XYZ file of C-alpha atoms in Angstrom:
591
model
C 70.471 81.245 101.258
C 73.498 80.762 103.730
C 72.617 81.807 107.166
C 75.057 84.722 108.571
C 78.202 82.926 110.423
C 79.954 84.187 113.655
C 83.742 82.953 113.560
C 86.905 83.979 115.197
C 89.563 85.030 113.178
C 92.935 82.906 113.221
C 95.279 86.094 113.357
C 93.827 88.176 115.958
C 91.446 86.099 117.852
C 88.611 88.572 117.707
C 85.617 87.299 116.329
C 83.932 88.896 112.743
C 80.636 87.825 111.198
C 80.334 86.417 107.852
C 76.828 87.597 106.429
C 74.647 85.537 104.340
C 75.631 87.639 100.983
C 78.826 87.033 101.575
C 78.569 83.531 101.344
C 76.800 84.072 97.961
C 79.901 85.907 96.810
C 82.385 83.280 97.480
C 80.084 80.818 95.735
C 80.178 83.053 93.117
C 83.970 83.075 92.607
C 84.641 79.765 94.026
C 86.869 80.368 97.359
C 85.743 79.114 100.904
C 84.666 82.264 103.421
C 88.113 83.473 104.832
C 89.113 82.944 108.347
C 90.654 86.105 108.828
C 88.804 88.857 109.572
C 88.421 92.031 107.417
C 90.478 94.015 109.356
C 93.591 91.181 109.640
C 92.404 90.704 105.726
C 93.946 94.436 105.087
C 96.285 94.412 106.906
C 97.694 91.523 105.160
C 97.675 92.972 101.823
C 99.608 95.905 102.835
C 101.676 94.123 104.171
C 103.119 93.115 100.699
C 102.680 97.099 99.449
C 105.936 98.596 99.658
C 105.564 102.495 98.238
C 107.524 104.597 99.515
C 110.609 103.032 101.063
C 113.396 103.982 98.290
C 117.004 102.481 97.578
C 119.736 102.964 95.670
C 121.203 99.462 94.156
C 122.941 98.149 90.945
C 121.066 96.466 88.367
C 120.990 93.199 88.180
C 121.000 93.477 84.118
C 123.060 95.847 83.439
C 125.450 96.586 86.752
C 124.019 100.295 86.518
C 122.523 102.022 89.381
C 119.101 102.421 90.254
C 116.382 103.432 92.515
C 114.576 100.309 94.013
C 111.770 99.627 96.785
C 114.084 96.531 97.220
C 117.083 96.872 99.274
C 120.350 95.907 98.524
C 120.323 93.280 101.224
C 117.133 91.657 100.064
C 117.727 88.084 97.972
C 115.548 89.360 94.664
C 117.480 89.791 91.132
C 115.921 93.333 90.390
C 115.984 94.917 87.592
C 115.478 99.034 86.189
C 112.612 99.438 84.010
C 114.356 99.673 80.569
C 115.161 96.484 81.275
C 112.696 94.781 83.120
C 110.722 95.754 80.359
C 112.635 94.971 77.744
C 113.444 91.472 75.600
C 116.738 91.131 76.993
C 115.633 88.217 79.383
C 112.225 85.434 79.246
C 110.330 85.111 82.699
C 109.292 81.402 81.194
C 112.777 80.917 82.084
C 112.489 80.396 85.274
C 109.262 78.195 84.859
C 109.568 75.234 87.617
C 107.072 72.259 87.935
C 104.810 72.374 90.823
C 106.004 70.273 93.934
C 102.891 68.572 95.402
C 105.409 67.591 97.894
C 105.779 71.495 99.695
C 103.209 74.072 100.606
C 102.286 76.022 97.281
C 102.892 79.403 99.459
C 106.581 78.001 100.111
C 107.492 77.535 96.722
C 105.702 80.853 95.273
C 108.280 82.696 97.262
C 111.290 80.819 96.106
C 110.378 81.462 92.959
C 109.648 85.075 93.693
C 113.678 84.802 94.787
C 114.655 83.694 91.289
C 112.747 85.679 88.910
C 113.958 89.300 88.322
C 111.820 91.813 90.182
C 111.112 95.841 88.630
C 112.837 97.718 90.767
C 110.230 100.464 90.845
C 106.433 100.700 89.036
C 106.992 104.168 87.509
C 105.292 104.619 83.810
C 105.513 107.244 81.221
C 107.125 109.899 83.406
C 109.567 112.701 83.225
C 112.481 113.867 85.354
C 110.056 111.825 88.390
C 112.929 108.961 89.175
C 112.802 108.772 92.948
C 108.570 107.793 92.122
C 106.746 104.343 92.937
C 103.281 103.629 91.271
C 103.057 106.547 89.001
C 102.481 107.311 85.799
C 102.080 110.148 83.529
C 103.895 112.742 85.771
C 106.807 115.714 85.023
C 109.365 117.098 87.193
C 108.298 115.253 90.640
C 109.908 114.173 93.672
C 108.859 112.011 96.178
C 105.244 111.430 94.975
C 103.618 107.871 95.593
C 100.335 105.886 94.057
C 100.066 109.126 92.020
C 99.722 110.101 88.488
C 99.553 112.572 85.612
C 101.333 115.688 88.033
C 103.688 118.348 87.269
C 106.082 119.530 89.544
C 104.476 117.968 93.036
C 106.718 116.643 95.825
C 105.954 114.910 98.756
C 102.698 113.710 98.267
C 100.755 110.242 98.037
C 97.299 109.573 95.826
C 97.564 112.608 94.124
C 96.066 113.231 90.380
C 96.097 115.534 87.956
C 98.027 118.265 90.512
C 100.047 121.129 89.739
C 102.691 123.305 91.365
C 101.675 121.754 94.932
C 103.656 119.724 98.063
C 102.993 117.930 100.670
C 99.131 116.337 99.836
C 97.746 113.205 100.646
C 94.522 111.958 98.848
C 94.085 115.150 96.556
C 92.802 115.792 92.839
C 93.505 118.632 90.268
C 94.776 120.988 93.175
C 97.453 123.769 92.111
C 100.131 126.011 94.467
C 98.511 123.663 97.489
C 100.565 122.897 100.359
C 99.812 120.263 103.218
C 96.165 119.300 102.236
C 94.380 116.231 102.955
C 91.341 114.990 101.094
C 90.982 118.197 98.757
C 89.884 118.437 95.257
C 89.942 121.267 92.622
C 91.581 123.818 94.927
C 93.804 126.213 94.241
C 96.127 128.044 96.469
C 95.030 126.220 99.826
C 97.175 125.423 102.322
C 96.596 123.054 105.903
C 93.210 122.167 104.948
C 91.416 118.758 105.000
C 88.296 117.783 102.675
C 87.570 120.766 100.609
C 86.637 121.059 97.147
C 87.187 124.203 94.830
C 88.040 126.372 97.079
C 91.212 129.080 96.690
C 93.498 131.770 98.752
C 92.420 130.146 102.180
C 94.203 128.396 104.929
C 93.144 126.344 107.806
C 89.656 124.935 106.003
C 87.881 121.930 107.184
C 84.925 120.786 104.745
C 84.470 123.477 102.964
C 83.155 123.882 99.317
C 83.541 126.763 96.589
C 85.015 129.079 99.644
C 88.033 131.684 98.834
C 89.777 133.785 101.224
C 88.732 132.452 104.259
C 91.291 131.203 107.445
C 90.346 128.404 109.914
C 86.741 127.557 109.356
C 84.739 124.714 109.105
C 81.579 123.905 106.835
C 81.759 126.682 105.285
C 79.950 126.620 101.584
C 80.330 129.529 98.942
C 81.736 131.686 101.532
C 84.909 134.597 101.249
C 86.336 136.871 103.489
C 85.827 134.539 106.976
C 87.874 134.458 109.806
C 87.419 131.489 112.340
C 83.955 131.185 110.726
C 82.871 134.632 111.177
C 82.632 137.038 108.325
C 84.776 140.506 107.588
C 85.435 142.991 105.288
C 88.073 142.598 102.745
C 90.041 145.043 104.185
C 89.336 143.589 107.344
C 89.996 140.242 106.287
C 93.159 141.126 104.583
C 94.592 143.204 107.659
C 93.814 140.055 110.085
C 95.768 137.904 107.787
C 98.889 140.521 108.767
C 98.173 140.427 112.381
C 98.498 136.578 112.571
C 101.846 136.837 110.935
C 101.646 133.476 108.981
C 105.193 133.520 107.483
C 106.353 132.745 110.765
C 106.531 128.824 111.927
C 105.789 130.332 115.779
C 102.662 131.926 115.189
C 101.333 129.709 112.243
C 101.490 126.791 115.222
C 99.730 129.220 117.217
C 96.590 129.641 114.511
C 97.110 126.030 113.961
C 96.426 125.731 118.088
C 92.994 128.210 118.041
C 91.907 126.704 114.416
C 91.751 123.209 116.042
C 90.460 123.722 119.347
C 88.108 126.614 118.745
C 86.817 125.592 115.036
C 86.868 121.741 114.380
C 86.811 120.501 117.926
C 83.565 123.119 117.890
C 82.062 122.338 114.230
C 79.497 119.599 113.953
C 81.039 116.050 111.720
C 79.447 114.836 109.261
C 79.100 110.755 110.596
C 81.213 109.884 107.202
C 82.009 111.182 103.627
C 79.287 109.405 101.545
C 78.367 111.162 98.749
C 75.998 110.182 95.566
C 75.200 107.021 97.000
C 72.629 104.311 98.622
C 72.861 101.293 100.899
C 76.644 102.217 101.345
C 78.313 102.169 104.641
C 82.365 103.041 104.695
C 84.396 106.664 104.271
C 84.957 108.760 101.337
C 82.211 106.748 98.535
C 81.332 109.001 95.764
C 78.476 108.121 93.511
C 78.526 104.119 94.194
C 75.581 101.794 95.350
C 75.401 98.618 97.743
C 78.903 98.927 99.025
C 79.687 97.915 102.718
C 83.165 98.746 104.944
C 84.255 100.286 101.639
C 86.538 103.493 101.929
C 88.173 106.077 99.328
C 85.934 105.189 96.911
C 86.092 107.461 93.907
C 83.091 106.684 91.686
C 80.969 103.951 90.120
C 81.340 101.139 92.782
C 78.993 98.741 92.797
C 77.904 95.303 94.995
C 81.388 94.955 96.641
C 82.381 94.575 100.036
C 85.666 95.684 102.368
C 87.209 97.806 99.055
C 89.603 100.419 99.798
C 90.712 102.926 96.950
C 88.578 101.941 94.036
C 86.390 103.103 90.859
C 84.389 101.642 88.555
C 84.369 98.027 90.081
C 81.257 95.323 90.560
C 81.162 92.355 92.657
C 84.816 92.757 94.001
C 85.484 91.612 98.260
C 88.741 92.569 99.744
C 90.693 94.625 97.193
C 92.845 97.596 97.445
C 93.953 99.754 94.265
C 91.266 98.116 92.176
C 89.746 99.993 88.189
C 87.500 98.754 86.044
C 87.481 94.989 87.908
C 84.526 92.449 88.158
C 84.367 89.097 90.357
C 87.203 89.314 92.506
C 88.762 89.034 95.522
C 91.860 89.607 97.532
C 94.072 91.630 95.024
C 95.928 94.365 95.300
C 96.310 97.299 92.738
C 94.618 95.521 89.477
C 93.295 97.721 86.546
C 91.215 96.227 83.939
C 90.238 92.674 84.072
C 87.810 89.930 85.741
C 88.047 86.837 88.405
C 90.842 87.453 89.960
C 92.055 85.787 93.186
C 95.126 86.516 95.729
C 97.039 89.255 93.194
C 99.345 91.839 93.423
C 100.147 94.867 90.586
C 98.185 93.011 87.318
C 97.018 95.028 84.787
C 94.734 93.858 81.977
C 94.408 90.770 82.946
C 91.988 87.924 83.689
C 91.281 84.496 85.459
C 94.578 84.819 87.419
C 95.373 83.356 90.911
C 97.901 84.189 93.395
C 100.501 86.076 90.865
C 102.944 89.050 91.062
C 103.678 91.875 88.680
C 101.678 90.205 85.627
C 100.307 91.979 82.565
C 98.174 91.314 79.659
C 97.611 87.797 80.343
C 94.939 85.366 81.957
C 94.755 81.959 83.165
C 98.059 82.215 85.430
C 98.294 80.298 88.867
C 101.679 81.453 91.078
C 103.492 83.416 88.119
C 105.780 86.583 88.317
C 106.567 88.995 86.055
C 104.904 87.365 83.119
C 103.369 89.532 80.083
C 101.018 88.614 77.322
C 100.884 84.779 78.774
C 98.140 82.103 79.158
C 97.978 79.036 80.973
C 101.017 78.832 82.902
C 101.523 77.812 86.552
C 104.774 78.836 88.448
C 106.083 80.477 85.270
C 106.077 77.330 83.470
C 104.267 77.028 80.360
C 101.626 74.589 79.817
C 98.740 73.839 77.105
C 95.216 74.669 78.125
C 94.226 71.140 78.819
C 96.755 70.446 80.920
C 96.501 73.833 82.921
C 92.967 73.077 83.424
C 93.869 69.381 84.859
C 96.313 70.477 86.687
C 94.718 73.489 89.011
C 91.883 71.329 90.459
C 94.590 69.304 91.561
C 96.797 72.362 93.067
C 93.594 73.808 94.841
C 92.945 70.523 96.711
C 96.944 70.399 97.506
C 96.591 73.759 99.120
C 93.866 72.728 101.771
C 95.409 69.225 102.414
C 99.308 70.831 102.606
C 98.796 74.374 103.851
C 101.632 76.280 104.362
C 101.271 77.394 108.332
C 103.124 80.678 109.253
C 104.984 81.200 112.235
C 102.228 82.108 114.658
C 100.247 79.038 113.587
C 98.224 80.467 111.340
C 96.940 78.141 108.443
C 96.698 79.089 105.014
C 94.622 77.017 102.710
C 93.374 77.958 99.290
C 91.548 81.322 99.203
C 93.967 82.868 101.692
C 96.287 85.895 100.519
C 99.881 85.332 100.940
C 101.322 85.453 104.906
C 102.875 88.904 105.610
C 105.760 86.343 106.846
C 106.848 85.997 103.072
C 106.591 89.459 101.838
C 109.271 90.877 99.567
C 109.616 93.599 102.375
C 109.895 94.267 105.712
C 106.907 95.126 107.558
C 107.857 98.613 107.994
C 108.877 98.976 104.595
C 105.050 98.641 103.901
C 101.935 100.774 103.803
C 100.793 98.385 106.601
C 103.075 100.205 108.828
C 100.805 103.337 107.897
C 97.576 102.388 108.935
C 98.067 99.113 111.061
C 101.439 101.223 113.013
C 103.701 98.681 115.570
C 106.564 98.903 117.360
C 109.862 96.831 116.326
C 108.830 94.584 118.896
C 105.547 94.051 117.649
C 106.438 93.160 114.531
C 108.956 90.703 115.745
C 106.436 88.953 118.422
C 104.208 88.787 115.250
C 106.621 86.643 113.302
C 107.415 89.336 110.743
C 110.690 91.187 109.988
C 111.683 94.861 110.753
C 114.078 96.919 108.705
C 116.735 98.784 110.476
C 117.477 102.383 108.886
C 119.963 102.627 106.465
C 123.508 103.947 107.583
C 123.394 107.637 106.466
C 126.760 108.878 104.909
C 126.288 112.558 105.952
C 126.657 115.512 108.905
C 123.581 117.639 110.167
C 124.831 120.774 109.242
C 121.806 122.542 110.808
C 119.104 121.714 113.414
C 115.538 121.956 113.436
C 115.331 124.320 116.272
C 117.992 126.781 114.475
C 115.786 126.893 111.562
C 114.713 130.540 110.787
C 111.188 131.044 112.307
C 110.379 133.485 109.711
C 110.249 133.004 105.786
C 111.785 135.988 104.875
C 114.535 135.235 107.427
C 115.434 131.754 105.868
C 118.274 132.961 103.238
C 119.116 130.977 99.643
C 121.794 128.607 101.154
C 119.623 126.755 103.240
C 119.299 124.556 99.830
C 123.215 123.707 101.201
C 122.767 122.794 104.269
C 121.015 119.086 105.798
C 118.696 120.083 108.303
C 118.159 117.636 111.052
C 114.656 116.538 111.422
C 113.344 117.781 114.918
C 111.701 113.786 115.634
C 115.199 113.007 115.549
C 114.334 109.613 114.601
C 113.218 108.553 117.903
C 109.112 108.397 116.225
C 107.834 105.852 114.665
C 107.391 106.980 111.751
C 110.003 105.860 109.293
C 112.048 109.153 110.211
C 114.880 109.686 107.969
C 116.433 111.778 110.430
C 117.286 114.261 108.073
C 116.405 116.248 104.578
C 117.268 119.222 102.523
C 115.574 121.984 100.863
C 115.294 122.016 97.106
C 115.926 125.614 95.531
C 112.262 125.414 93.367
C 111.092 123.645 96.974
C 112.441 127.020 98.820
C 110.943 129.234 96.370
C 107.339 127.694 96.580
C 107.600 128.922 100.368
C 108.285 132.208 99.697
C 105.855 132.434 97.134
C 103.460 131.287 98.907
C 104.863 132.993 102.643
C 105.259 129.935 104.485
C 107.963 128.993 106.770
C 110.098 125.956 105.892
C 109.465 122.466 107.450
C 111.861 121.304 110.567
C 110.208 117.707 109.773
C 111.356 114.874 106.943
C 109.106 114.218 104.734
C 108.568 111.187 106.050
C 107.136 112.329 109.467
C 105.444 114.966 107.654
C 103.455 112.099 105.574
C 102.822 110.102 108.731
C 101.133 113.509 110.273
C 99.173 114.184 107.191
C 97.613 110.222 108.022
C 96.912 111.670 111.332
C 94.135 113.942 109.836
C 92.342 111.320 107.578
C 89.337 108.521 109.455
C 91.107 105.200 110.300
C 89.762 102.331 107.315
C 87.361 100.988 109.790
C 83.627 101.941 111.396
C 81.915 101.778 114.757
C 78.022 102.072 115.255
C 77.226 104.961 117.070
C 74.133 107.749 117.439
C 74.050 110.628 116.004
C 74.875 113.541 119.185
C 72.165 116.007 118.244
C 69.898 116.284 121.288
C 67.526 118.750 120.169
C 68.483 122.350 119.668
C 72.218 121.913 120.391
C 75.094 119.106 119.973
C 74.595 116.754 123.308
C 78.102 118.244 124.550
C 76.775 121.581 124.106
C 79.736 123.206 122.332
C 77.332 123.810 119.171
C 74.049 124.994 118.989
C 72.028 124.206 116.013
C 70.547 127.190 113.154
C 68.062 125.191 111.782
C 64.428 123.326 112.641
C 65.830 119.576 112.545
C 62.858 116.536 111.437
C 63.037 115.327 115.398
C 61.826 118.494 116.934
C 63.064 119.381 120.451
C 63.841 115.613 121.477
C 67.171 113.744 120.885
C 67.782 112.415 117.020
C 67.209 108.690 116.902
C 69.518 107.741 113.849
C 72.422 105.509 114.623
C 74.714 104.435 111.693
C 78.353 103.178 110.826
C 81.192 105.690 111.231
C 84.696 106.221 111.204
C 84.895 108.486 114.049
C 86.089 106.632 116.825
C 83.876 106.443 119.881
C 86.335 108.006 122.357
C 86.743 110.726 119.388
C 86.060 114.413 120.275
C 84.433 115.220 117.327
C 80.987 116.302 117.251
C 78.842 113.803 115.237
C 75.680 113.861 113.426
C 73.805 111.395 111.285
C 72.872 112.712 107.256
C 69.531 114.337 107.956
C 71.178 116.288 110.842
C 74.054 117.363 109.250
C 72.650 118.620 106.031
C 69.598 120.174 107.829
C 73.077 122.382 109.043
C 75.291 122.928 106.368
C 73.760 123.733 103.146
């Protein structure tokens, strides 16, 4: 067995440890250990994952307008689904031999220039146009990397949701409104990692809980305020106190919710449920996983995953179902041995491809479906293919392509973020990995400026009702400016509009109106989730209370009086205010 490896990563200069299984793993699929580290390795892939920057532009086929995550500006042929889809045009067309002459990365993206690109990955949906990387949804807006919803707006990762806005990371929620990491709720509104719990506000981890405002750990709990309990007719006369159709004092219980109950409420040192030997965020019911986050079941022996299920033996993948032996791919359902791939469905034995269905055996193709054995879109027999990629491998490591910054990219390298269809603030990596415009420029990348808006603010944020039942029926006529003003930096569209069935969930539900895009209002709903990234730290239970004091313990923990010994791998950042505790601490607390 390889002994571990200590190396310093080309992009950043920071140094990351290869371990001895992971050496056995890219044996096992035939790459060379990256030199990159795991953290430059993500950010790299979403850097070529454009969701939810939306543009109208023609049609390349038809001259018809579409929406488009590619810009108008951007040299691609694109093309609407119906089309894209369709048998009105041959990808093989645009087959060219390889040049052993030019860096394979530099001619993947000229071809990427000439072959026509889908304009947006939406599937099987109704009334959902303005959509990217759904399927199976009905009368949505705005939803991203989400699928079989009915009438949900503004949300990303969202499944099976009804009747809700504004979620991030949620599953089979109804009438929810700006939740974060919840599942099977109903009726909940500013609440982060819950499950089935209803008529509540203001819950952090909370389980099978309903009618309860601004508590934390609560399980199988109603009728609590601030974690302490009431009658319902005391509970139900607080709620009228705290006035909570108004955007003045809901800020206010926002305020006391966050400084007196989460800041005060013991953390659990990360979301790791129904599993062993896993260290990450968010695993559910997976085994030998390590720096693997949003995991949602059946993960098994794979390494630096992010937003996965029922995948073995996979390193370095985002987006991945139902995959086996492979590495650095984003969003691939159903297939095996895959290497460097973006958006490939049911598909095997492919390598550094685009957009690519039912196929296998495919080396720098995009936009190919039910295809074997071809290599830069060009068809070839299997004897041939087979000659010819031992032969393109060993071009790749002895003609690299080398990006701006000097970085060298050999084989078993994702593509450079320098060649991306998109700007780097077009891209989820502008989510997690945020930098300035002239970050991105000192990094060799490109920014894209806003589009020129053809419209007045007819409204500002600040002269926004306060009150719900203040805010009257033509506000869905007016284009409220959005109070960042666009001087964030968070993709602020500077302004929005209300949708009548959008104004009417409000009242419904007696909330006030947002005076933020949705844009900004995604980017603060990331606030609220654990960066994709751990730092060993001990558990702060000293004894009979949290080491900061603020908590004091209701239960006999296994290390007595003296400090708890446990130290693990978190995402809770060490500077963090959050109170943290290991497993055994944390469940000999909350039941």
């Amino acid at each position: 067995m390889t002994a571990s490896e200590t190396k310093t990563c080309q992009n950043c200069k920071n140094q990351f440890t290869i371990a001895s299984e992971d050496f056995d793993f890219y044996a096992r699929v035939s790459v060379p250990p990256p030199s990159f580290c795991p953290e430059c390795r993500l950010q790299r892939r979403m850097s070529w994952r454009n969701e939810r920057s939306l543009y109208k532009r023609k049609d390349d086929f038809s001259g018809e307008e579409i929406i488009s995550s590619y810009s108008p500006d951007k040299p691609f042929l694109v093309y609407g689904a119906k089309h894209w889809w369709g048998d009105g045009w041959d990808p093989l067309n645009y087959g060219v031999a390889y040049d052993f002459s030019k860096p394979f990365f530099q001619q993947f993206r000229r071809l990427l220039e000439c072959v026509p690109l889908l304009g947006l990955s939406n599937f099987n949906s109704v009334n959902s146009e303005h959509c990217n990387f759904v399927d199976n949804n009905k009368n949505c807006y705005l939803i991203f990397a989400s699928g079989y919803n009915e009438n949900v707006y503004y949300s990303n990762r969202t499944q099976s949701s009804k009747d809700s806005m504004d979620l991030l990371v949620a599953n089979k929620n109804e009438l929810c409104h700006e939740c974060v990491n919840c599942f099977e709720c109903y009726k909940l509104l500013y609440s982060s990692n819950c499950k089935n719990c209803t008529d509540s506000r203001f819950l952090y981890n909370c389980r099978n809980c309903s009618d309860c405002f601004g508590c934390a750990n609560l399980v199988s709990k109603n009728y609590y305020i601030f974690n302490k309990p009431y009658s319902k007719e005391g509970y139900l006369k607080k709620l009228v106190e705290l006035g909570l159709g108004s955007r003045t004092e809901l800020q206010l219980a926002h305020d006391a919710f966050y400084q007196d109950v989460y800041l005060q409420a013991i953390h659990r040192y990360a979301n790791i449920i129904g599993s062993r030997d896993v260290t990450g965020d968010n695993v559910n019911n997976s085994k030998n996983c390590h720096l693997c986050f949003d995991i949602l079941r059946n993960v098994e022996d794979c390494k630096f995953l992010q937003g996965s299920l029922e995948v073995r033996d996979n390193y370095d993948g985002s987006g991945q179902y139902k995959h086996e032996l492979s590495y650095e791919n984003v969003d691939n359902d159903e297939g095996n041995r895959n290497i460097g791939t973006l958006t490939v469905y049911n598909s095997s034995n492919v390598r550094y491809s685009f957009n690519c269905h039912g196929s296998s055996y495919l080396f720098g193709c995009t936009g190919l479906r039910s295809k074997h054995y071809c290599i830069l879109n060009k068809q070839y027999t299997k004897e041939k293919y087979e000659k010819l990629l031992p032969e393109i491998i060993e071009h790749m490591n002895s003609l690299p392509y080398t990006d701006k910054k000097g970085c060298v990219y050999k084989f078993g390298e994702f593509f450079p973020s320098e060649l991306s269809p998109w700007a780097y603030n077009e891209t989820i990596a502008q989510e997690y990995f945020t930098l300035t415009k002239a970050q991105v420029v000192q990094e060799g990348l490109t920014w894209k400026e806003p589009e020129g808006r053809n419209y007045k603010i007819t409204k500002s944020a600040a002269d926004v009702p306060d009150v719900i039942q203040d805010v009257p029926e033509t506000i869905t006529q007016e284009i409220i400016g959005c109070a960042h003003e666009g001087k964030c930096n968070e993709q602020c569209i500077t302004a929005f509009r209300i949708m009548p069935q959008e104004l009417q969930f409000y009242k419904n539900l007696n909330i006030p109106i947002p005076t933020l895009c949705p844009n900004c209002r995604h980017y603060q709903r990331l606030k609220r989730r654990n960066p994709l990234k751990l730092w060993h730290r001990e558990c702060l239970c000293s004894g009979f209370k949290s080491k900061n004091g603020a908590y004091k313990n209701t239960a006999q923990h296994f290390h007595g009086s003296d400090t708890c010994p446990n130290e693990f791998e978190t995402p809770y950042t060490p500077d963090g205010k959050e109170i943290i505790y290991c497993e055994q601490c944390y469940q000999a607390e909350v039941v």
